[in-house]
Coordinates of C-alpha atoms in Angstrom, one line a residue:
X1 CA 26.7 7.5 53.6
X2 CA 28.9 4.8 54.5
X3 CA 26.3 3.2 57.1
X4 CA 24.1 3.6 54.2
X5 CA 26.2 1.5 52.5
X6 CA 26.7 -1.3 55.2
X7 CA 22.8 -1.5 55.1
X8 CA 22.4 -1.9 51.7
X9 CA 25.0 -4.6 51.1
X10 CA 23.1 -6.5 54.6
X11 CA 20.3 -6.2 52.6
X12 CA 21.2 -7.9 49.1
X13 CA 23.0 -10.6 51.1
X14 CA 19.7 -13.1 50.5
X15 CA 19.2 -12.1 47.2
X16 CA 23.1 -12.4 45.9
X17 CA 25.4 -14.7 46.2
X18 CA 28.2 -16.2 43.9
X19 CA 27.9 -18.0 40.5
X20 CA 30.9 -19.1 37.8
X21 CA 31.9 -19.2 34.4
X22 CA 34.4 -20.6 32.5
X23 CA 35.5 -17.8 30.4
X24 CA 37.8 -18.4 27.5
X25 CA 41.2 -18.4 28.5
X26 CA 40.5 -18.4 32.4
X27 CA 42.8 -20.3 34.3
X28 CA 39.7 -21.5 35.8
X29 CA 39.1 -23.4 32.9
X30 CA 42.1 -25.9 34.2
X31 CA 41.0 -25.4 37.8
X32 CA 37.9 -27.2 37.2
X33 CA 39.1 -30.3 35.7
X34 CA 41.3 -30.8 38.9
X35 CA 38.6 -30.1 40.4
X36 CA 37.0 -33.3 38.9
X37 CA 39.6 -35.5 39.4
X38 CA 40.2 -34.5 43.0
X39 CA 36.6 -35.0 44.2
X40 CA 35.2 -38.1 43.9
X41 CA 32.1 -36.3 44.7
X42 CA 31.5 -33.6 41.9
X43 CA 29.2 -34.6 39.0
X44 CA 31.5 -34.5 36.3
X45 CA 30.8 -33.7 32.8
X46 CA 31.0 -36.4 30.2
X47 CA 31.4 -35.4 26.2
X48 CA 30.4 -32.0 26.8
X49 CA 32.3 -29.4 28.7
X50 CA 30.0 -25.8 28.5
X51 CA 31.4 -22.7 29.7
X52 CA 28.2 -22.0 32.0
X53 CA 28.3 -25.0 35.0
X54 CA 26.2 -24.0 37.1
X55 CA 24.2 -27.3 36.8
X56 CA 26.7 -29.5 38.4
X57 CA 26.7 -30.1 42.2
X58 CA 29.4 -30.2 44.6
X59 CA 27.2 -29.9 47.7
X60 CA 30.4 -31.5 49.8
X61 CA 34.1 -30.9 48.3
X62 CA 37.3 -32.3 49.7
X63 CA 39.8 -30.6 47.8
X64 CA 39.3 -26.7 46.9
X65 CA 42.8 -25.0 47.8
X66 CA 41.1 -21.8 45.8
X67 CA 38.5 -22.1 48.6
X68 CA 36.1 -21.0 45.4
X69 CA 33.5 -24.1 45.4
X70 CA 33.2 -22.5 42.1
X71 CA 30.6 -25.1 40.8
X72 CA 28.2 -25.1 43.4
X73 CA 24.0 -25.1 42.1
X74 CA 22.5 -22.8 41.3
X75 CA 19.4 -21.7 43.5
X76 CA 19.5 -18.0 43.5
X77 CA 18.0 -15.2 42.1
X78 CA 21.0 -13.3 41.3
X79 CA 24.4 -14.0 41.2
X80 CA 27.5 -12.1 40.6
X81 CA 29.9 -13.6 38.2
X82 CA 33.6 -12.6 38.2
X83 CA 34.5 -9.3 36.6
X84 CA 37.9 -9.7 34.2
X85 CA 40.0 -7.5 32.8
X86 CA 42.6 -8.6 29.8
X87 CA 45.2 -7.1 28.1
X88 CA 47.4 -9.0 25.2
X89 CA 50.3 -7.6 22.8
X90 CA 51.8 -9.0 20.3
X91 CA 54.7 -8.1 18.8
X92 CA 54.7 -8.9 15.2
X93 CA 52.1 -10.7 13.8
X94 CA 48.1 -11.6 14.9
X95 CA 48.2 -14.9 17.1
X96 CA 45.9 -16.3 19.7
X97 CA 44.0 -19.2 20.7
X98 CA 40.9 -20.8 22.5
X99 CA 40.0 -17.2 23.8
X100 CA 36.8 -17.3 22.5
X101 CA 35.2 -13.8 20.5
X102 CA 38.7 -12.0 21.3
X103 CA 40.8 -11.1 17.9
X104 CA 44.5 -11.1 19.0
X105 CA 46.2 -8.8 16.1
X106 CA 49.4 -6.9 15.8
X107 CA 50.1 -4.5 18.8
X108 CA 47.4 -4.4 22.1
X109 CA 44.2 -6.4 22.6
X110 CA 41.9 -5.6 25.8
X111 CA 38.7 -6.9 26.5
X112 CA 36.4 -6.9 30.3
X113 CA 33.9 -9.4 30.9
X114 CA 31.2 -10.1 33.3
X115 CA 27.8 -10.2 34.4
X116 CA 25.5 -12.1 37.2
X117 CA 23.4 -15.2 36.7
X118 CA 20.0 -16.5 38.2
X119 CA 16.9 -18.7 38.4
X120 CA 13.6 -18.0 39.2
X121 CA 11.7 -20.9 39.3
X122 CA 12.3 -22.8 35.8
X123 CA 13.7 -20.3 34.7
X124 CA 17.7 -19.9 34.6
X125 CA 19.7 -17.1 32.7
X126 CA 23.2 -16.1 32.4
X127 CA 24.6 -12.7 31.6
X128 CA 28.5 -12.7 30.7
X129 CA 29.1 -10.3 27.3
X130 CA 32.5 -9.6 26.9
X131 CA 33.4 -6.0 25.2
X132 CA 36.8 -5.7 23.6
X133 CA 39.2 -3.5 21.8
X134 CA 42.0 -4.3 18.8
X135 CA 44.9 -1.9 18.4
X136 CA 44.7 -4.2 14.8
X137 CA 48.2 -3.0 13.9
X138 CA 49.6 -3.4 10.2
X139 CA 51.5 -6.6 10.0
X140 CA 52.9 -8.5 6.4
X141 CA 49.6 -10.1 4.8
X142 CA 50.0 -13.6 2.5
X143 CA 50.2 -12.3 -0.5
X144 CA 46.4 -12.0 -2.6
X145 CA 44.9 -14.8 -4.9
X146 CA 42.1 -16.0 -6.7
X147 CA 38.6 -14.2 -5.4
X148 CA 39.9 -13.6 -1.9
X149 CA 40.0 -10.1 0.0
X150 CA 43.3 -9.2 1.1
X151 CA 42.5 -9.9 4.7
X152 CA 41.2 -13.1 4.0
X153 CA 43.4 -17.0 3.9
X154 CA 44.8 -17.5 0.9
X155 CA 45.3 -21.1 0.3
X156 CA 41.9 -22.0 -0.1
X157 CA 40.9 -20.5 -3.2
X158 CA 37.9 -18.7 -1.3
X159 CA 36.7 -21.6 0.1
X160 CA 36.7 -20.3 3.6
X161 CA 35.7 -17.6 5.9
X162 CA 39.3 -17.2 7.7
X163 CA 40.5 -13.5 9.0
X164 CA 44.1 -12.4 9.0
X165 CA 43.6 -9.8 9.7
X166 CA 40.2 -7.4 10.2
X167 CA 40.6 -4.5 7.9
X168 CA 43.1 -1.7 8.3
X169 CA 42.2 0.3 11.2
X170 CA 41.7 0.0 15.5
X171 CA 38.1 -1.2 16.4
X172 CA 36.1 -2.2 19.3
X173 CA 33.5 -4.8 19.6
X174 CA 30.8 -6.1 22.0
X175 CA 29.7 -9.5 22.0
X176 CA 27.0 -11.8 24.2
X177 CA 29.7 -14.1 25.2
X178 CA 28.8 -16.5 27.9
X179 CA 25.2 -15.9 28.1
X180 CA 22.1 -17.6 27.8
X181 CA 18.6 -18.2 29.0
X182 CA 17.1 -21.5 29.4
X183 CA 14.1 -23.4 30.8
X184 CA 14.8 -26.5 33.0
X185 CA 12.9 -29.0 34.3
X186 CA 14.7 -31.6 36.3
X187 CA 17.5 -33.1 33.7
X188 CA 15.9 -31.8 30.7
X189 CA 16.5 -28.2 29.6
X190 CA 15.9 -26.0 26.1
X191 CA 17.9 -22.8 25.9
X192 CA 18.6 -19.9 23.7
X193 CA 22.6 -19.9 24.6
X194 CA 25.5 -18.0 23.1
X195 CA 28.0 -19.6 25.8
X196 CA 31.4 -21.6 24.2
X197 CA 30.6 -25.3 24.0
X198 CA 33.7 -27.9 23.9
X199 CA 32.7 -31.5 22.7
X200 CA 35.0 -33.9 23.4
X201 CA 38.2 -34.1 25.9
X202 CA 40.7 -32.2 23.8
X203 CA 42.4 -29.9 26.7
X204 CA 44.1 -27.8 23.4
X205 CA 42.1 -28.4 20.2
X206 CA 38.5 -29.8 19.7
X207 CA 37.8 -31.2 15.9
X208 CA 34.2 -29.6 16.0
X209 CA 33.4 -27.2 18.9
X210 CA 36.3 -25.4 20.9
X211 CA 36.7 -21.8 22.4
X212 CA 38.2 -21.1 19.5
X213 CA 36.0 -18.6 18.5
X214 CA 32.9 -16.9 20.0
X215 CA 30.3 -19.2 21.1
X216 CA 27.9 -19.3 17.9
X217 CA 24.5 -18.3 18.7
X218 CA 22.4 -21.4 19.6
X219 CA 18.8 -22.9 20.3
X220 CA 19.5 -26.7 22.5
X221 CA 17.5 -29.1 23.6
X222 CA 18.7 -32.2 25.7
X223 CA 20.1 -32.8 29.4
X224 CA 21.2 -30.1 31.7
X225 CA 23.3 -32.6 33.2
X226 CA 24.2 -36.4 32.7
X227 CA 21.5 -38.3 33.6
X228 CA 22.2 -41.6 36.1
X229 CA 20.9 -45.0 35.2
X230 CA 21.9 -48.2 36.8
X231 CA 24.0 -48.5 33.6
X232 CA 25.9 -45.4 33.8
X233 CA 25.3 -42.1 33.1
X234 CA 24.1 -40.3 29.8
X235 CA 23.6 -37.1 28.6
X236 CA 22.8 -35.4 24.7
X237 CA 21.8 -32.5 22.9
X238 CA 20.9 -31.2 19.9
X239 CA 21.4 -28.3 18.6
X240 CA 20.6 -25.3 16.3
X241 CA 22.5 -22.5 15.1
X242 CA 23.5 -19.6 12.8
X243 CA 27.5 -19.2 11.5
X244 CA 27.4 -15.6 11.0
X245 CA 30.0 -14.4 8.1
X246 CA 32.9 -11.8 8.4
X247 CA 32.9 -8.8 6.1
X248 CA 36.5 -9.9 5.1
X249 CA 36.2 -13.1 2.9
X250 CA 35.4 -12.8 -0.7
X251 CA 36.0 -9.9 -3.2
X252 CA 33.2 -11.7 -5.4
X253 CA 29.8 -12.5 -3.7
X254 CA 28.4 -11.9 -0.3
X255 CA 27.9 -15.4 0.5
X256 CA 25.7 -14.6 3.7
X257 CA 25.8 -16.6 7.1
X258 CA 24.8 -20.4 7.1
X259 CA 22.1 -22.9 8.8
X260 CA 24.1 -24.8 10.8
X261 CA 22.3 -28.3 13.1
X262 CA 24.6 -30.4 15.5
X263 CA 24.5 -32.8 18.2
X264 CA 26.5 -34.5 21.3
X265 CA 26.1 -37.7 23.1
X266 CA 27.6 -38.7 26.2
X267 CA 28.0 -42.5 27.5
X268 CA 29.8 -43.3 31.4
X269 CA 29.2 -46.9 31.9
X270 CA 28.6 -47.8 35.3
X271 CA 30.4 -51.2 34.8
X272 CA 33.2 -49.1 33.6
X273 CA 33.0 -45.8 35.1
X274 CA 37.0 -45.0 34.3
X275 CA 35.9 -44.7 30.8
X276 CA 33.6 -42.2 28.7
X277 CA 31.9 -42.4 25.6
X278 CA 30.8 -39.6 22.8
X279 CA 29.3 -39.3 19.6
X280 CA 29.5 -35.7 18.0
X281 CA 27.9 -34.7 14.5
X282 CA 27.8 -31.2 13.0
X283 CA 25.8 -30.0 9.3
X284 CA 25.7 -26.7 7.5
X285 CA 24.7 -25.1 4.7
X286 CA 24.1 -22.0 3.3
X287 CA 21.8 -20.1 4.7
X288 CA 19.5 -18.9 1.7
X289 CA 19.0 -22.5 0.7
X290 CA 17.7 -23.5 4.2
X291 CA 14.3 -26.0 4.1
X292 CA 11.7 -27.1 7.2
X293 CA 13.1 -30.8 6.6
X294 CA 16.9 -29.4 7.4
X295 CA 15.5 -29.8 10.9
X296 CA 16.2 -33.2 11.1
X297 CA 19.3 -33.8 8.7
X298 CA 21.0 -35.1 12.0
X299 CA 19.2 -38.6 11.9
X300 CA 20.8 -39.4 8.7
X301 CA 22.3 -38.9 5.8
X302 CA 25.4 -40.5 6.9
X303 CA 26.6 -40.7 3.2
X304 CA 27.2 -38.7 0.2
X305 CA 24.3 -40.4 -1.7
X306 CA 23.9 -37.9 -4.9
X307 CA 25.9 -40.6 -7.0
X308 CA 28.2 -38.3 -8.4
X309 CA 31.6 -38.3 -6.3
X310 CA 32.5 -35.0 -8.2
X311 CA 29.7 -33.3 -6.7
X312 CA 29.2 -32.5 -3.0
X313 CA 26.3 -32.4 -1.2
X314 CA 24.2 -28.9 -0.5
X315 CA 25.3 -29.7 3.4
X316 CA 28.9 -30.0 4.9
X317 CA 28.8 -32.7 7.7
X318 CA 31.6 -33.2 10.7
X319 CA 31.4 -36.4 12.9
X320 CA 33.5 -37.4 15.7
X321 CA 33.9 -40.0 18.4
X322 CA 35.8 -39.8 21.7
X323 CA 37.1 -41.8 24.1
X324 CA 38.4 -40.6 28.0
X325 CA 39.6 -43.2 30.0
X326 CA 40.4 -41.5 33.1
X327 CA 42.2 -43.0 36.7
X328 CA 41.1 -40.7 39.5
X329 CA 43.2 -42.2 42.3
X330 CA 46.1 -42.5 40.0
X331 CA 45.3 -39.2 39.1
X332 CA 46.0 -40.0 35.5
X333 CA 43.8 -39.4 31.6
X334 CA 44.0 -40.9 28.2
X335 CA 41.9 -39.2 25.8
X336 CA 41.2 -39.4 21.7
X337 CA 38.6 -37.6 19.4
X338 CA 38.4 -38.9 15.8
X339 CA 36.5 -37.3 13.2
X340 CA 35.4 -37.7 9.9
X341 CA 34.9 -34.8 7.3
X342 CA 33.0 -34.1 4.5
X343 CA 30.9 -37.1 4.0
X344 CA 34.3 -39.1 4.2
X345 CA 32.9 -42.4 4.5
X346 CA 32.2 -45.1 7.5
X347 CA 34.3 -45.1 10.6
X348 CA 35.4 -48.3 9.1
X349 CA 36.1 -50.2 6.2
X350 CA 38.6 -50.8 3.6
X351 CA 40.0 -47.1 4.0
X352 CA 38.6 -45.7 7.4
X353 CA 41.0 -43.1 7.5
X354 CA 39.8 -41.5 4.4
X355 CA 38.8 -37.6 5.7
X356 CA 39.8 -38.5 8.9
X357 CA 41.5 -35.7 11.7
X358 CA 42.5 -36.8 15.1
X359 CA 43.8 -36.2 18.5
X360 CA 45.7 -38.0 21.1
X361 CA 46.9 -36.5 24.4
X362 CA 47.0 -37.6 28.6
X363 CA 47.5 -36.1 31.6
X364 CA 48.9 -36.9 34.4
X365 CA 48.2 -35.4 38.1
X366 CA 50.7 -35.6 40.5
X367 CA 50.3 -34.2 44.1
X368 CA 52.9 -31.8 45.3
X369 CA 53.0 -30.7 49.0
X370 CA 50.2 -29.4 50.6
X371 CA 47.8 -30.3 48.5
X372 CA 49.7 -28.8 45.6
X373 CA 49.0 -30.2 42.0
X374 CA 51.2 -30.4 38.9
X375 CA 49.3 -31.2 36.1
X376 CA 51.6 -32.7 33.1
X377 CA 49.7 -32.7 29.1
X378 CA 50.6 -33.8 26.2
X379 CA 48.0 -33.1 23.4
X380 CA 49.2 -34.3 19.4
X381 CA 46.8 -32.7 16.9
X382 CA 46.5 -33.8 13.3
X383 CA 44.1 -32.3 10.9
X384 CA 46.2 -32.8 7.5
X385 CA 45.0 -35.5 4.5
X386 CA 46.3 -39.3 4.7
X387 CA 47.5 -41.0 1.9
X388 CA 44.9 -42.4 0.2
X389 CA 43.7 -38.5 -0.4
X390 CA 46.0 -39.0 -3.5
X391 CA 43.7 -41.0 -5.5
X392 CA 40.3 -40.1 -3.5
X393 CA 40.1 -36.5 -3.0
X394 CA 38.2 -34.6 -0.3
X395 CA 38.0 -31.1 1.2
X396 CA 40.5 -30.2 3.7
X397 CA 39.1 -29.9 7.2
X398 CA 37.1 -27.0 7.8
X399 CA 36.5 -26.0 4.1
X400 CA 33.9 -26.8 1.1
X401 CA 33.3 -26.3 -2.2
X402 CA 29.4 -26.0 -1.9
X403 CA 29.5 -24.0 1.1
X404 CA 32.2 -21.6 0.9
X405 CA 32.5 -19.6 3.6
X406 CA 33.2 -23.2 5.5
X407 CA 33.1 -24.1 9.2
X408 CA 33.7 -20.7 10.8
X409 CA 32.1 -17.9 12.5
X410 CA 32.8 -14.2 12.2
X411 CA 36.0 -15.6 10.3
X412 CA 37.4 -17.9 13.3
X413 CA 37.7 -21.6 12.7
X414 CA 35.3 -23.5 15.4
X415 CA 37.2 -26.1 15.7
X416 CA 40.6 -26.8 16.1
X417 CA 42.3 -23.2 16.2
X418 CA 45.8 -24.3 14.6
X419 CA 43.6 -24.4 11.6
X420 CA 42.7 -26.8 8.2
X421 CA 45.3 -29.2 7.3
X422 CA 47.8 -28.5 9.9
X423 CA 49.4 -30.6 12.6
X424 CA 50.3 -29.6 16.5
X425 CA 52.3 -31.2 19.4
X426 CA 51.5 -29.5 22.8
X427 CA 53.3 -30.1 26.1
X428 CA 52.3 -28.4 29.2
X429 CA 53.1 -28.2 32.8
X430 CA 50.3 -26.7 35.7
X431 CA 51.0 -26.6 38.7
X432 CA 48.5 -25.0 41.3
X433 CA 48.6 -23.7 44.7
X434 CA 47.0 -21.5 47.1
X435 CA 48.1 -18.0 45.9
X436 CA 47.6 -18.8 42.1
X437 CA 49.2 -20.6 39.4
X438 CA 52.3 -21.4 37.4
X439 CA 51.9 -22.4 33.3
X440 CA 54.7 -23.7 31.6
X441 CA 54.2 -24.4 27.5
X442 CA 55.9 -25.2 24.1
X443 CA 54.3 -26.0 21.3
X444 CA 55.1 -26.2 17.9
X445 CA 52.7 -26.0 14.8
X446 CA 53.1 -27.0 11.1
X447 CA 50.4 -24.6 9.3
X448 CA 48.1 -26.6 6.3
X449 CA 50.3 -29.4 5.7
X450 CA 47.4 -29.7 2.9
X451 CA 48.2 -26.9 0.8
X452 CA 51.4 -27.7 1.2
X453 CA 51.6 -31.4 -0.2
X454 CA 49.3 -30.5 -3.2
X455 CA 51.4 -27.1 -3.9
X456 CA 54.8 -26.2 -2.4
X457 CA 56.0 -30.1 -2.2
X458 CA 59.6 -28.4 -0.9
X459 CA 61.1 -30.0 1.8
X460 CA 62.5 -26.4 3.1
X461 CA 59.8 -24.6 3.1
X462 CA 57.4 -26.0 5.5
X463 CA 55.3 -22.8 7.1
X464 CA 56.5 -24.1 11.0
X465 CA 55.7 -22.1 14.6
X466 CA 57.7 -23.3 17.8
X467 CA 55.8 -21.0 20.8
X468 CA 57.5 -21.1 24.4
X469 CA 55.4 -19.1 26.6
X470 CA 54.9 -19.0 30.7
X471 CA 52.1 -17.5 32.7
X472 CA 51.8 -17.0 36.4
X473 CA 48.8 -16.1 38.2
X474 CA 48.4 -15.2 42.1
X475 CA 45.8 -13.9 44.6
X476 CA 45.9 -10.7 46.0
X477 CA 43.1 -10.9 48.3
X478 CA 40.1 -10.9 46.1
X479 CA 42.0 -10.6 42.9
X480 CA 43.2 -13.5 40.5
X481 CA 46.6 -11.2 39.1
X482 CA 47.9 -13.4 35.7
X483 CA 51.2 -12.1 33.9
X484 CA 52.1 -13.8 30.6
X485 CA 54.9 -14.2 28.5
X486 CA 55.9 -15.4 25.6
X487 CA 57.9 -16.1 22.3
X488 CA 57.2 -17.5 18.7
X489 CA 59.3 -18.2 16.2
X490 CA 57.3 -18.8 12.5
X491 CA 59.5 -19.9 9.8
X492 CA 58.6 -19.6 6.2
X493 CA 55.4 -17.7 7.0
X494 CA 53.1 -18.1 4.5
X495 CA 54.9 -20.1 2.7
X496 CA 57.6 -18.0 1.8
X497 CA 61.4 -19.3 2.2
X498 CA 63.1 -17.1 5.0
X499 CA 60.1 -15.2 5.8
X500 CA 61.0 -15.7 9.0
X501 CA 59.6 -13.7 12.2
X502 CA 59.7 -13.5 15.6
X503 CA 56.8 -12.7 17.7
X504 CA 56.9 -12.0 21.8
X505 CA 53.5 -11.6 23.2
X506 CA 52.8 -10.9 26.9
X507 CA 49.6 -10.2 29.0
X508 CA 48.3 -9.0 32.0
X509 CA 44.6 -9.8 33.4
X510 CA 43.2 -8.7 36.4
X511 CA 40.1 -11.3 37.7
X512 CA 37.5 -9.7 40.5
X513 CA 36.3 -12.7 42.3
X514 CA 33.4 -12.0 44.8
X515 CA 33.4 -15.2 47.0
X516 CA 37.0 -14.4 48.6

């Protein structure tokens, strides 16, 4: 039985080898963008980061201390991707971030994903569902208003799709995760793709597609890879979508899932090639109101042109530019996304921070004894109204009037996972080695600034998170073994003076890597 074995495995050698992923939380995820900086010779991504990178080449590497050359082409029929196995608790309330389809609540949260990967011919496709469970433990709710379910936000007035908390009892879901299949012909691909998309270079929060939630399910057309020019390198798609609806928003109306259309351009220049470029829009609308000429909202409509500023628009639109300026051989980044919401007007003019959210945040990459690297971030997130909101009003970010459920999927916020109208400082030390990893983190978040401004207006009794939290991660021959820990401290949740509550949340993730 065992020669049997040996034979087999011989066998499959020419028809598997080893692909990667970039599953949500993954502290691959971090890996990679060393990886980029490191390597003068990896194709590196511009304005958009996918999950799946299989496209990009790194046919000779310099520095891999993983020893994974995790981003190598693909050219096989089947590959096996790594096999991973989570496990989160948390202590008192629901909390978690950029971990894609996964619902952190109360108590235990486990999920395994996996899957192979493969081309034949034009043909590529990707395989990664993820399958979890949620203890969903009982935790203290905002209190109810207006037409909202009791699991739903409550500051919004039912103006968007955001969970608290789903329903009252333990469930367990499957989802397609990172998977796709797509048609490629050499830089220009279309796909049918449900793989987390990041636009922009926000390391902690993206304004309009993160791994906040799961990746929403997708048709794209555009570049497989930045295309090279004697001008620099470009790259773009455009993209189509559904927002599919929780069955915990409104106690009123069903308001159904929404049409949603978006796109992302990428600019290096060649005369400038420390610096990149994008351009990021996003529409939706309900879906029962959906028409053939939706299809191409995205070349304009720029403007809120149905002359009454009291009325909005049947379509929410979310535009963004970026800027990364990064230093490889000083191993340092500057990056910036700022976005526009809600037809808010021009990126200039007389008021061009009317509707605007923003982030600011650098890196810097300092090398540490053999071939060590500490990686130092700062990330400032600001998604809260300006001044002039007072006398020109708008929707906070991620919500609408017209369309209600707003810019979320199975009740997760897309974007930036602090959430609408609130404001984040992030500082974070990497450092990676050989055996593994060691995450140092604080951050500290003041929840909808918004509502609070236009409701609470009380100096004392701002809803405010400080999170200190450290991860470690080592090999164990061909194991990735993570521990985390961690400890929150929310004042005035929900708005409620000395509602105060202390959450510790630790994990433990096991990843099965097949090229060690």
């Amino acid at each position: 039985m065992k020669k049997t074995f040996h034979i087999l495995i011989y066998i499959s050698m020419p028809l598997f080898s080893i692909a990667q992923v970039l599953y949500p939380e993954s502290e691959h995820l971090d890996y990679q963008r060393i990886l980029e900086i490191k390597n003068p010779s990896i194709e590196s991504r511009l304005n958009i980061f996918p999950s799946i990178i299989s496209p990009y080449d790194t046919d000779s590497i310099d520095w891999d201390i993983w020893q994974q050359n995790s981003t190598k082409t693909l050219d096989e029929k089947v590959s096996l991707l790594p096999l991973r196995w989570s496990n989160h608790f948390n202590s008192e309330y629901a909390r978690g971030y950029n971990d894609g389809a996964l619902w952190k609540g109360k108590g235990l949260t486990s999920s395994l994903q996996g899957g192979i990967q493969g081309k034949i011919g034009m043909l590529e496709y990707t395989l990664a569902p993820i399958v979890f469970y949620s203890q969903n433990a009982d935790f203290q709710l905002a209190p109810q208003s207006g037409g909202n379910s009791i699991y739903n936000y409550q500051f919004r007035n039912a103006r968007i799709d955001y969970v608290q908390r789903y329903g009252d009892d333990s469930f367990t879901r499957f989802n397609p995760g990172q998977s796709e299949v797509r048609l490629v012909h050499k830089s220009v691909t279309l796909g049918i793709s449900t793989q987390n998309l990041t636009w922009g270079p926000g390391q902690q929060n993206a304004l309009i597609m993160s791994n906040n939630a799961s990746g929403l399910p997708h048709i794209d057309f555009g570049t497989h890879k930045p295309i090279k020019t004697k001008i620099g390198r470009f790259e773009g798609k455009i993209y189509y979508g559904v927002l599919e609806s929780s069955s915990y928003f409104s106690l009123s109306e069903n308001f159904g899932n929404r049409f949603w259309t978006g796109m992302s351009l990428g600019y290096n220049p060649s005369f400038l090639p420390e610096l990149t470029l994008g351009f990021n829009r996003a529409f939706y609308k309900n879906a029962n109101e959906f028409k053939p000429v939706d299809l191409l909202v995205l070349l304009g409509k720029f403007d809120d042109t149905d002359g009454d500023p009291a009325v909005n628009d049947e379509f929410d639109q979310i535009g963004s530019v970026t800027m990364r300026w990064l230093f490889k051989e000083a191993g340092f980044e500057m990056y910036a996304e700022y976005g526009k919401n809600d037809f808010g007007g021009k990126f200039w003019g007389t008021a061009p921070e009317h509707a605007r959210a923003y982030i600011l945040g650098f890196s810097k990459y300092v090398d540490v004894k053999e071939n060590n690297v500490l990686k130092l971030t700062y990330e400032h997130t600001s998604l809260d109204k300006p001044k002039n909101s007072i006398f020109r009003g708008y929707n906070s970010w991620y919500s609408h009037q017209i369309v209600r459920a707003g810019y979320t999927i199975d009740g997760q916020i897309i974007g930036g996972g602090i959430g609408t109208g609130s404001v984040s400082d992030l500082f974070a030390a990497n450092y990676f080695m050989p055996k593994g990893r060691l995450l140092m983190r604080a951050q500290r978040i003041r929840f909808d600034d918004d509502y609070f401004f236009d409701v609470i207006q009380d100096e004392f009794n701002h809803d405010h998170e400080w999170t200190f939290e450290a991860k470690y991660s080592q090999f164990v021959g061909s194991y990735l073994i993570g521990v985390d820990l961690g400890f929150s401290f929310r004042q005035n949740q929900y708005f409620i003076i000395n509602n105060d509550k202390n959450n510790v949340f630790f994990g433990l993730n096991f990843t099965k890597s097949f090229n060690r």
